Amino acid sequence: MTIGIEHILAVSGLLFVIGFFGVLLRRNTLVVFMSLELMLNAAMLALVGFSFFNATMEGNVFVLFIIAVAAAEVAVGLAIIVALFRRRHTVQLEELVSLKG
Amino acid sequence: MNYLELISHVLPEIAVLVTALVLIGMGCAGGSRGGGKAVLAVTAAGLGLALAAVVFGPESGRLLEGMIVVDALTRLFKAVLLALTLGTALFLFPGGEAGGNEGRGAENSALLLLALLGLLVVVGTENLLLLFVGLELASLALYLMVVFAAPAGRPAEAALRYFFFGSVAAAFLLFGFSFIYGATGSIDLRVIAKVLAAHPVEPILPLGVGLALVGFGFKVAAVPFHLWAPDVYQSAPAPAAGFIASASKVAGFFIVAKVLVLGFGVVEGSADWGAFAMGWAPLVAVLAALSMVVGNLAALAQQSVRRLLAYSGIGHSGFILTALVAANAEAVRAVLFYSVIYGVASLAAFGVAGCVLRARGADRLEDFAGLGRTAPAAAGVLALALLSLAGLPPLVGFFGKFQLFAAALSGGTPGTVPGLLWLVALALLMSAVSLYYYLRVLKQVFFAPAPADAAPTRDTSAGTAVCLVCGSVLVLLGLFPSLVLQPLQRALVQLF
C-alpha cells in the first residue's frame, strides 16, 4: 500500500481532535498544555504532508517556524503556570480558573 | 532586492525592536527603579522614530513574494498602531512615574513594544507564515502583559485562561492555514486568490477557511470565541486591557478583512436572506449576529465597568463583522474606519477606568459616582468615548456606524430589498440596547453624588493628556470624517 495524502490527513485530523478534546476535558493544567502541543503537531504533520505532495517547500519552512513558536509558547505558558502554582499550590484547572463567561 | 532595500522597508519594525531590546537592558540594569521618566522617554523616542520611518519611508513595495508589503494602507495602519501604542505607553506611567508598576516599567514597556512589533508584522504582510508568526509574537507578549507586574490575585488566572484560549485559537488557525496551503499550494494571499479564481475549489478549502475563521474570531473576540475577553479586560492592568481592546483589535480587524477579501474574495458565498450560498459570508454573518446579541445583552447585567467595556467590545465586533459580510470596497472602508475609531474610543475609556481604579481600588459602577465633579476632564472624555461607542451624533461613532450599516445594505441588485437587511435590523436594535448601558455609566458619573469617604479621583498629567487627545480626535473626526476617510479611500483604490 502506498501512503497518500489522505492517510496523512487522517492521522493529522485524529491528532488534532485528540488534542482538542484533551484541552476541553482534562483537568490538569500540564496535561491540557500537552494536548495543546498535540494540536500544533497535527497542524505540522498536515503541513509536511501537503508540502510533500504539493512538491513545494513552503510547508516545510512553515513547520520550522512553528517549532520555534511552540517552544516560545511553552516558555510563556509554563511561566504563567508557575506564577499561579506559587500562589495557589495546585495545577488543577477547576481550582484555578472559574469557568463562568 | 538587496539588503538595503529590505531594511528600508522594515525600518519601523527595526526601530520598535531595538527600542524593546534597549528597554529590556534598562530593566536588567535596574534602571526602571526611580527611572520611570527615562523609560518613558526611551519608549516615546522609539515610537517616534518608528512613526517617522513609516511617514518618510518607501511609499510602496512588495518584497519576498508578499512577505513584506508596504503600500498606502499598511502605512496608514502602522501609523495608527504606533499612535495607539504611544497612548498606551503613557497610561503605563501615571503622572510620569512608574508608580503603578511596582518598579517594573521598563519590562512592561518592552513587552508592549514586542506586542506592537507583532502587530506591525501582521499588518505589513500578505503571507500566511508571517501572519502567523506576527500574531503569535503579539499574543505571547500580551499574555505576559496581562500577568506581569499586576497586583496579586486574579490577573494570573485571567492570563492562564487567555493563554489557553489563545493557544487553541492559534492551533485552529494553523490547522486552517495548512489546509489552505494544501488546497492552493501557496501561502501568499495574492497567489491563493489567483489559484482560487482559476481552478475549481478543492473540497478541503472550506474546512481550512472555517478553521482559520475560528482563530480570527478569537483575535477579534467574536462570540462564541469570546470567553476570554471579559476576564482579561477586567483583571489585566488597565493599560494592558486598553492595548488589547485598541491596537490588538484594530490589527485583528485589518487582517481579517484583508485575508477574507483579498485572499478569499472568490469563495465569499452569500448571507442574503433567502439566498444563502456556501462560503465564508454566512459564517461571518452568524458570528456577527451572535456577537451583537450576546455582547450587548450581557453588557446590560455588568457591574464592573471594565467588564461592561469588554462585552460592549464583543458587541462592536459584531457590528464590524456585519459590514464585512458585504465584502465590497465600501464595506472594507467602513470596517477599517470603524475599527480605528473604536480603538481610539476604547483606549480613552480604559484610560479613565484605570484612573478611577487607582483612586478607588475598584471599578464598579458606584465607584464612578461623582467623577464629573472631582475629575471633570476625565469624566468629559469618558462621556465622549462612551457616546461615540453608542453612536450618537455629532461624535464620530455615529458616522462610523452609519457607514457600516450603509455598506452592509449596499450589496445586491438595486431596486430589491437588500439581502442583509435582517442583519442590519438586528444591529440597529442592539445599537439601541447599547445606548442604555452606556448611559447607565454616565448617569453615575454625572448625576450620582460622590460618596463622602471616597478618595477623590484626580486627573494624572500623562494619562489625561492621552484621554484629551483621544476625546478631541473623536469630536474632530465626527465633524470632519474625511480627514481619515479620504486617505483610507485612496489607499483602498490601490488594493482593489
PDB file of C-alpha atoms in Angstrom, chain A residues 9 12-13 16 20 23 29 32-33 36 39-40 42-43 46-47 50-51 54 56-59 61-62 65-66 69 72-73 76-77 80-81 83-84 87-88 93 96-101, chain B residues 65 128-129 132-133 136 140 143-144 147 151-154 156-157 159-161 163-164 167-168 170-172 174-175 177-179 181-187 204 211 227 230-231 307 311:
ATOM      1  CA  LEU A   9      -4.617  13.873   6.763  1.00  0.00           C
ATOM      2  CA  SER A  12      -3.290  14.581  11.471  1.00  0.00           C
ATOM      3  CA  GLY A  13      -7.032  15.096  11.892  1.00  0.00           C
ATOM      4  CA  PHE A  16      -5.992  17.403  16.247  1.00  0.00           C
ATOM      5  CA  PHE A  20      -8.789  19.423  21.216  1.00  0.00           C
ATOM      6  CA  VAL A  23      -7.870  20.608  26.165  1.00  0.00           C
ATOM      7  CA  THR A  29      -3.119  22.181  33.600  1.00  0.00           C
ATOM      8  CA  VAL A  32      -4.004  20.458  28.916  1.00  0.00           C
ATOM      9  CA  PHE A  33      -0.722  22.001  27.936  1.00  0.00           C
ATOM     10  CA  LEU A  36      -2.204  21.931  23.051  1.00  0.00           C
ATOM     11  CA  MET A  39      -2.902  20.201  18.211  1.00  0.00           C
ATOM     12  CA  LEU A  40       0.139  22.097  16.946  1.00  0.00           C
ATOM     13  CA  ALA A  42      -1.285  17.848  13.984  1.00  0.00           C
ATOM     14  CA  ALA A  43      -1.019  21.075  12.003  1.00  0.00           C
ATOM     15  CA  ALA A  46      -0.560  18.224   7.736  1.00  0.00           C
ATOM     16  CA  LEU A  47       1.800  20.942   6.507  1.00  0.00           C
ATOM     17  CA  PHE A  50       0.911  18.873   1.853  1.00  0.00           C
ATOM     18  CA  SER A  51       4.416  20.149   1.257  1.00  0.00           C
ATOM     19  CA  ASN A  54       2.382  19.714  -3.496  1.00  0.00           C
ATOM     20  CA  THR A  56       6.708  22.973  -2.766  1.00  0.00           C
ATOM     21  CA  MET A  57       8.936  23.966   0.126  1.00  0.00           C
ATOM     22  CA  GLU A  58       6.705  26.498   1.890  1.00  0.00           C
ATOM     23  CA  GLY A  59       5.085  23.896   4.119  1.00  0.00           C
ATOM     24  CA  VAL A  61       9.621  26.153   6.137  1.00  0.00           C
ATOM     25  CA  PHE A  62       6.337  26.852   7.893  1.00  0.00           C
ATOM     26  CA  PHE A  65       8.802  28.348  12.290  1.00  0.00           C
ATOM     27  CA  ILE A  66       6.022  26.556  14.157  1.00  0.00           C
ATOM     28  CA  VAL A  69       6.880  29.409  18.058  1.00  0.00           C
ATOM     29  CA  ALA A  72       8.268  30.140  22.903  1.00  0.00           C
ATOM     30  CA  GLU A  73       4.668  29.313  23.762  1.00  0.00           C
ATOM     31  CA  VAL A  76       5.347  31.676  28.344  1.00  0.00           C
ATOM     32  CA  GLY A  77       2.720  29.139  29.349  1.00  0.00           C
ATOM     33  CA  ILE A  80       2.176  31.641  33.890  1.00  0.00           C
ATOM     34  CA  ILE A  81       1.518  28.196  35.397  1.00  0.00           C
ATOM     35  CA  ALA A  83       3.305  32.003  38.810  1.00  0.00           C
ATOM     36  CA  LEU A  84      -0.095  30.526  39.629  1.00  0.00           C
ATOM     37  CA  ARG A  87       0.298  31.347  44.904  1.00  0.00           C
ATOM     38  CA  ARG A  88      -2.253  28.516  44.878  1.00  0.00           C
ATOM     39  CA  LEU A  93      -7.735  23.637  36.368  1.00  0.00           C
ATOM     40  CA  LEU A  96      -7.537  27.781  39.297  1.00  0.00           C
ATOM     41  CA  VAL A  97      -9.962  29.189  36.787  1.00  0.00           C
ATOM     42  CA  SER A  98     -13.645  29.724  37.300  1.00  0.00           C
ATOM     43  CA  LEU A  99     -15.321  28.737  34.060  1.00  0.00           C
ATOM     44  CA  LYS A 100     -18.083  31.324  34.028  1.00  0.00           C
ATOM     45  CA  GLY A 101     -18.122  33.553  30.945  1.00  0.00           C
TER      46      GLY A 101
ATOM     47  CA  GLU B  65       6.812  37.260  -2.565  1.00  0.00           C
ATOM     48  CA  LEU B 128       0.265  33.346   5.897  1.00  0.00           C
ATOM     49  CA  LEU B 129       3.563  32.330   7.559  1.00  0.00           C
ATOM     50  CA  PHE B 132       1.012  33.558  11.964  1.00  0.00           C
ATOM     51  CA  VAL B 133       4.412  34.456  13.403  1.00  0.00           C
ATOM     52  CA  GLU B 136       1.928  34.695  17.920  1.00  0.00           C
ATOM     53  CA  LEU B 140       2.739  35.871  23.682  1.00  0.00           C
ATOM     54  CA  TYR B 143      -0.325  37.016  27.764  1.00  0.00           C
ATOM     55  CA  LEU B 144       2.657  38.247  29.751  1.00  0.00           C
ATOM     56  CA  VAL B 147       0.039  38.773  34.271  1.00  0.00           C
ATOM     57  CA  PRO B 151      -1.212  43.127  41.923  1.00  0.00           C
ATOM     58  CA  ALA B 152      -1.737  39.652  43.366  1.00  0.00           C
ATOM     59  CA  GLY B 153      -4.963  37.803  42.682  1.00  0.00           C
ATOM     60  CA  ARG B 154      -6.973  37.350  39.540  1.00  0.00           C
ATOM     61  CA  ALA B 156      -2.641  35.259  36.676  1.00  0.00           C
ATOM     62  CA  GLU B 157      -5.851  33.266  36.352  1.00  0.00           C
ATOM     63  CA  ALA B 159      -3.776  35.206  31.888  1.00  0.00           C
ATOM     64  CA  LEU B 160      -3.966  31.404  32.081  1.00  0.00           C
ATOM     65  CA  ARG B 161      -7.440  31.464  30.581  1.00  0.00           C
ATOM     66  CA  PHE B 163      -3.282  31.700  27.204  1.00  0.00           C
ATOM     67  CA  PHE B 164      -5.299  28.506  26.801  1.00  0.00           C
ATOM     68  CA  SER B 167      -3.230  28.766  22.059  1.00  0.00           C
ATOM     69  CA  VAL B 168      -6.234  26.704  20.980  1.00  0.00           C
ATOM     70  CA  ALA B 170      -3.635  29.585  17.240  1.00  0.00           C
ATOM     71  CA  ALA B 171      -3.752  25.824  16.668  1.00  0.00           C
ATOM     72  CA  PHE B 172      -7.069  26.168  14.804  1.00  0.00           C
ATOM     73  CA  LEU B 174      -2.582  26.910  11.903  1.00  0.00           C
ATOM     74  CA  PHE B 175      -4.597  23.829  11.023  1.00  0.00           C
ATOM     75  CA  PHE B 177      -3.667  27.521   7.139  1.00  0.00           C
ATOM     76  CA  SER B 178      -2.268  24.061   6.460  1.00  0.00           C
ATOM     77  CA  PHE B 179      -5.477  23.077   4.631  1.00  0.00           C
ATOM     78  CA  TYR B 181      -1.873  25.639   1.718  1.00  0.00           C
ATOM     79  CA  GLY B 182      -2.781  22.105   0.764  1.00  0.00           C
ATOM     80  CA  ALA B 183      -5.710  23.204  -1.380  1.00  0.00           C
ATOM     81  CA  THR B 184      -3.968  26.053  -3.182  1.00  0.00           C
ATOM     82  CA  GLY B 185      -0.271  25.167  -2.985  1.00  0.00           C
ATOM     83  CA  SER B 186       0.718  28.611  -1.760  1.00  0.00           C
ATOM     84  CA  ILE B 187       0.850  30.714   1.390  1.00  0.00           C
ATOM     85  CA  ILE B 204     -10.665  20.751   1.825  1.00  0.00           C
ATOM     86  CA  LEU B 211     -10.793  26.638  10.909  1.00  0.00           C
ATOM     87  CA  LEU B 227     -14.976  33.690  26.632  1.00  0.00           C
ATOM     88  CA  PRO B 230     -14.411  39.673  29.974  1.00  0.00           C
ATOM     89  CA  ASP B 231     -11.952  38.128  32.445  1.00  0.00           C
ATOM     90  CA  ARG B 307     -16.271  44.042  32.196  1.00  0.00           C
ATOM     91  CA  TYR B 311     -18.925  42.942  26.500  1.00  0.00           C
TER      92      TYR B 311
END
